[in-house]
CSV table of C-alpha atoms in Angstrom, one decimal:
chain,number,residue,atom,x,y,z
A,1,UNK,CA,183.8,-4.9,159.9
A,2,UNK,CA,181.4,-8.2,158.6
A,3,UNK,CA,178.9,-5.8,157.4
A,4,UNK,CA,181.8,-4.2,155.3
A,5,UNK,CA,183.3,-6.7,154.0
A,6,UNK,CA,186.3,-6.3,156.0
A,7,UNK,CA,188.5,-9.7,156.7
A,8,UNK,CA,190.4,-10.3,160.1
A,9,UNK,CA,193.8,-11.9,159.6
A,10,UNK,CA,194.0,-14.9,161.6
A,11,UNK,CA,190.5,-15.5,161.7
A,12,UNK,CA,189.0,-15.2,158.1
A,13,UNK,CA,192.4,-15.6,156.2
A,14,UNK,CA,195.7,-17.0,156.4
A,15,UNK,CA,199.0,-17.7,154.9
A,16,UNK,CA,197.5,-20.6,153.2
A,17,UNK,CA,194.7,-18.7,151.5
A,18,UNK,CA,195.6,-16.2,148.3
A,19,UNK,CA,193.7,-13.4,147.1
A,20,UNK,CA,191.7,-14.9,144.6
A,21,UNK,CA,190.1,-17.1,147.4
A,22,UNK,CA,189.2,-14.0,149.1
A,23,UNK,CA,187.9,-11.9,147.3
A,24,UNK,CA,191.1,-9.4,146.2
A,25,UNK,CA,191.5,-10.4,142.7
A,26,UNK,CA,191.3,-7.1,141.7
A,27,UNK,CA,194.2,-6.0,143.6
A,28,UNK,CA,196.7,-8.3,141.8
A,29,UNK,CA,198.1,-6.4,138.8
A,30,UNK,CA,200.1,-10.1,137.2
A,31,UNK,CA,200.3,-8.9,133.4
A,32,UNK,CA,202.7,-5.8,133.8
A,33,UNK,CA,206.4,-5.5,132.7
A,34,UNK,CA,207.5,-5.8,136.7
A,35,UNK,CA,208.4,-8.6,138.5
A,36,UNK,CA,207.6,-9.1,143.0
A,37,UNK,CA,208.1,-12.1,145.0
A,38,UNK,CA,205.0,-14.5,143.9
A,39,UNK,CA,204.2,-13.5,140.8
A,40,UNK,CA,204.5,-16.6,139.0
A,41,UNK,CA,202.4,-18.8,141.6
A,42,UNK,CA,199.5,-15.9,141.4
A,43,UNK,CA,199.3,-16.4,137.6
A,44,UNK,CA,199.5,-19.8,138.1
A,45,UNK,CA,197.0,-19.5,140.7
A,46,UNK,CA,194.7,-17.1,138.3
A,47,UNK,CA,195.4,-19.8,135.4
A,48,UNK,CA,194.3,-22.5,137.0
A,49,UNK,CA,191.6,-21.4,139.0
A,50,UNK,CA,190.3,-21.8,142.5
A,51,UNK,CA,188.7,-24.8,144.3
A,52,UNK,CA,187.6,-23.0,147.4
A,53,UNK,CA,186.3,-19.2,148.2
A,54,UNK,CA,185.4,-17.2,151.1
A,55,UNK,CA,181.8,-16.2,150.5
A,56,UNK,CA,179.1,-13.9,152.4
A,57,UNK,CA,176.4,-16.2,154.3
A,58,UNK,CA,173.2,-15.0,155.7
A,59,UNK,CA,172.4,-17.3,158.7
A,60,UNK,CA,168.7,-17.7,159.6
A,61,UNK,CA,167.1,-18.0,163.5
A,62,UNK,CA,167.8,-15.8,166.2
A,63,UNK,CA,170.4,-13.5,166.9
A,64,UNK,CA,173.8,-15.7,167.2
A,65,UNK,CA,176.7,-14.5,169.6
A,66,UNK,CA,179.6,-14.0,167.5
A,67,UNK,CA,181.5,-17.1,167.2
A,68,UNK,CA,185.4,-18.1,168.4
A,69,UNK,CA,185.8,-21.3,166.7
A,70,UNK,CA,185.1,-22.3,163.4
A,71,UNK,CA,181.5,-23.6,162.3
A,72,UNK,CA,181.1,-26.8,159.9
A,73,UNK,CA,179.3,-25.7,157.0
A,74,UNK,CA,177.0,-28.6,155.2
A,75,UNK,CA,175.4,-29.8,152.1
A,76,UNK,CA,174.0,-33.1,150.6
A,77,UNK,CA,176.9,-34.4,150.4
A,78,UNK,CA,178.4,-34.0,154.4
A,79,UNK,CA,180.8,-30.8,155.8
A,80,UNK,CA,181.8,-29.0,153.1
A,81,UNK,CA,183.5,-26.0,154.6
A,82,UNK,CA,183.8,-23.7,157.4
A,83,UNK,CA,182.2,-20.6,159.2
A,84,UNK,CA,185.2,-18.6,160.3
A,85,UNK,CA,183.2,-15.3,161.3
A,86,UNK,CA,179.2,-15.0,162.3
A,87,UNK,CA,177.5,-12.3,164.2
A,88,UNK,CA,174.0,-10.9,164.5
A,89,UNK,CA,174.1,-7.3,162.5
A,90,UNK,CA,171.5,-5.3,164.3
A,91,UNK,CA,171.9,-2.6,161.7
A,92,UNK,CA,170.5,-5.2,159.0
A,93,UNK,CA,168.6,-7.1,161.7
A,94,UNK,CA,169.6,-10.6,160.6
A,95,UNK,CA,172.5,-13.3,161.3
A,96,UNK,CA,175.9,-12.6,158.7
A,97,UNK,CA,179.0,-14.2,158.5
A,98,UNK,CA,181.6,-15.3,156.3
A,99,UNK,CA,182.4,-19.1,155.2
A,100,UNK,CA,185.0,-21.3,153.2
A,101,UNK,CA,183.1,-23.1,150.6
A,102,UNK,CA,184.2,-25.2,147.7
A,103,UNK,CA,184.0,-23.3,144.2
A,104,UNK,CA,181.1,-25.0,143.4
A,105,UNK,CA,178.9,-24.4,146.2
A,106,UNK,CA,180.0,-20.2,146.5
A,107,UNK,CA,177.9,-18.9,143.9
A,108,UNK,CA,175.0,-16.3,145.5
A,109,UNK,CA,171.8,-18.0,146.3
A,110,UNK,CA,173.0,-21.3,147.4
A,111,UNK,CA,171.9,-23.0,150.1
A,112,UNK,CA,173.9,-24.8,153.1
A,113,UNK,CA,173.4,-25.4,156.9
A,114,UNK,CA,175.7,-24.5,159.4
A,115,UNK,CA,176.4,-26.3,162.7
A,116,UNK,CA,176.2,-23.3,165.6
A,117,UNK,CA,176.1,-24.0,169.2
A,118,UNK,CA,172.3,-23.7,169.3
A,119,UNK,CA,172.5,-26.6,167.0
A,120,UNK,CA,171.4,-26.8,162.8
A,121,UNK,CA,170.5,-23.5,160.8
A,122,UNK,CA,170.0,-22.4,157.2
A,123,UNK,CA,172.5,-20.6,155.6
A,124,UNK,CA,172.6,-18.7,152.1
A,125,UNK,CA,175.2,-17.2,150.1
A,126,UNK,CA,175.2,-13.4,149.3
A,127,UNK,CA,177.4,-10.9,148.0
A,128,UNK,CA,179.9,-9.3,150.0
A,129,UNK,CA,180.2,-6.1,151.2
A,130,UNK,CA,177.0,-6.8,153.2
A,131,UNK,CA,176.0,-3.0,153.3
A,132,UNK,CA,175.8,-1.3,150.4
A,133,UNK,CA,177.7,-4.0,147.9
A,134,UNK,CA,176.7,-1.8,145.3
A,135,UNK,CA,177.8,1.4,146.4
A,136,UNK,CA,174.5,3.1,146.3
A,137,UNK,CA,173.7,4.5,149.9
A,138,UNK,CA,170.3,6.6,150.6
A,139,UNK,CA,171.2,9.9,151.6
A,140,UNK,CA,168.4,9.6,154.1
A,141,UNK,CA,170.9,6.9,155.9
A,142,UNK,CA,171.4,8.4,159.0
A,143,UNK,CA,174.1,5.6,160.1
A,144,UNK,CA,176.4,6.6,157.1
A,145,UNK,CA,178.7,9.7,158.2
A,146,UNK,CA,179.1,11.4,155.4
């Protein structure tokens, strides 16, 4: 589910969170002539902006165990947001996970350090879906089923 972008309820989202922090703007249809419960916080929420959004993180070292608490995630200026899911992917042989980061700090490329039971590690930010984000799968891909 990581490498697909998939999110667990509960773990990588909650009743607190909304879909612009996650990733689902583009499943929020706020300009037509029809009204749903919510529709005037989402615009508000689309108006104004986010502070925070769950982001793609590659995690260097060696294979993690996936984790079942939350992970402080660091930068210059202290813990800055959390690791709510982090495995080892052995189809793209490297660490992956997902973390809550402030606005500023969830643009691809940047660079923070996440506290895992082995202690300290490097972390970037990449785009989500991990496999394939861009839709463009080899046909020589013989993990796809087709």
């Amino acid at each position: 589910r990581v490498e697909g972008g998939i999110l667990n309820w509960g773990a990588d989202m909650t009743t607190e969170n909304n879909p612009f922090e996650v990733g689902l703007e583009r499943l929020c249809s706020l300009d037509g002539d029809f009204e749903f419960q919510g529709k005037a916080a989402l615009r508000q929420i689309r108006d104004r902006g986010i502070s925070r959004k769950l982001v793609g993180l590659e995690i260097a070292g060696d294979k993690l165990e996936m984790n079942f608490t939350k992970w402080p995630v660091s930068a210059d200026d202290g813990v800055v947001g959390q690791v709510t899911t982090a495995l080892w992917s052995p189809r793209l042989e490297r660490n992956i996970g997902y973390a809550w980061l402030p606005i500023g700090l969830a643009a691809d490329g940047i660079r923070v350090s996440v506290a895992t039971p082995d202690g300290q590690r490097e972390a970037t930010v990449v785009p989500m879906p991990f496999v394939d984000p861009g839709k463009r799968i080899p046909k020589s891909d013989p993990a796809v089923v087709r």
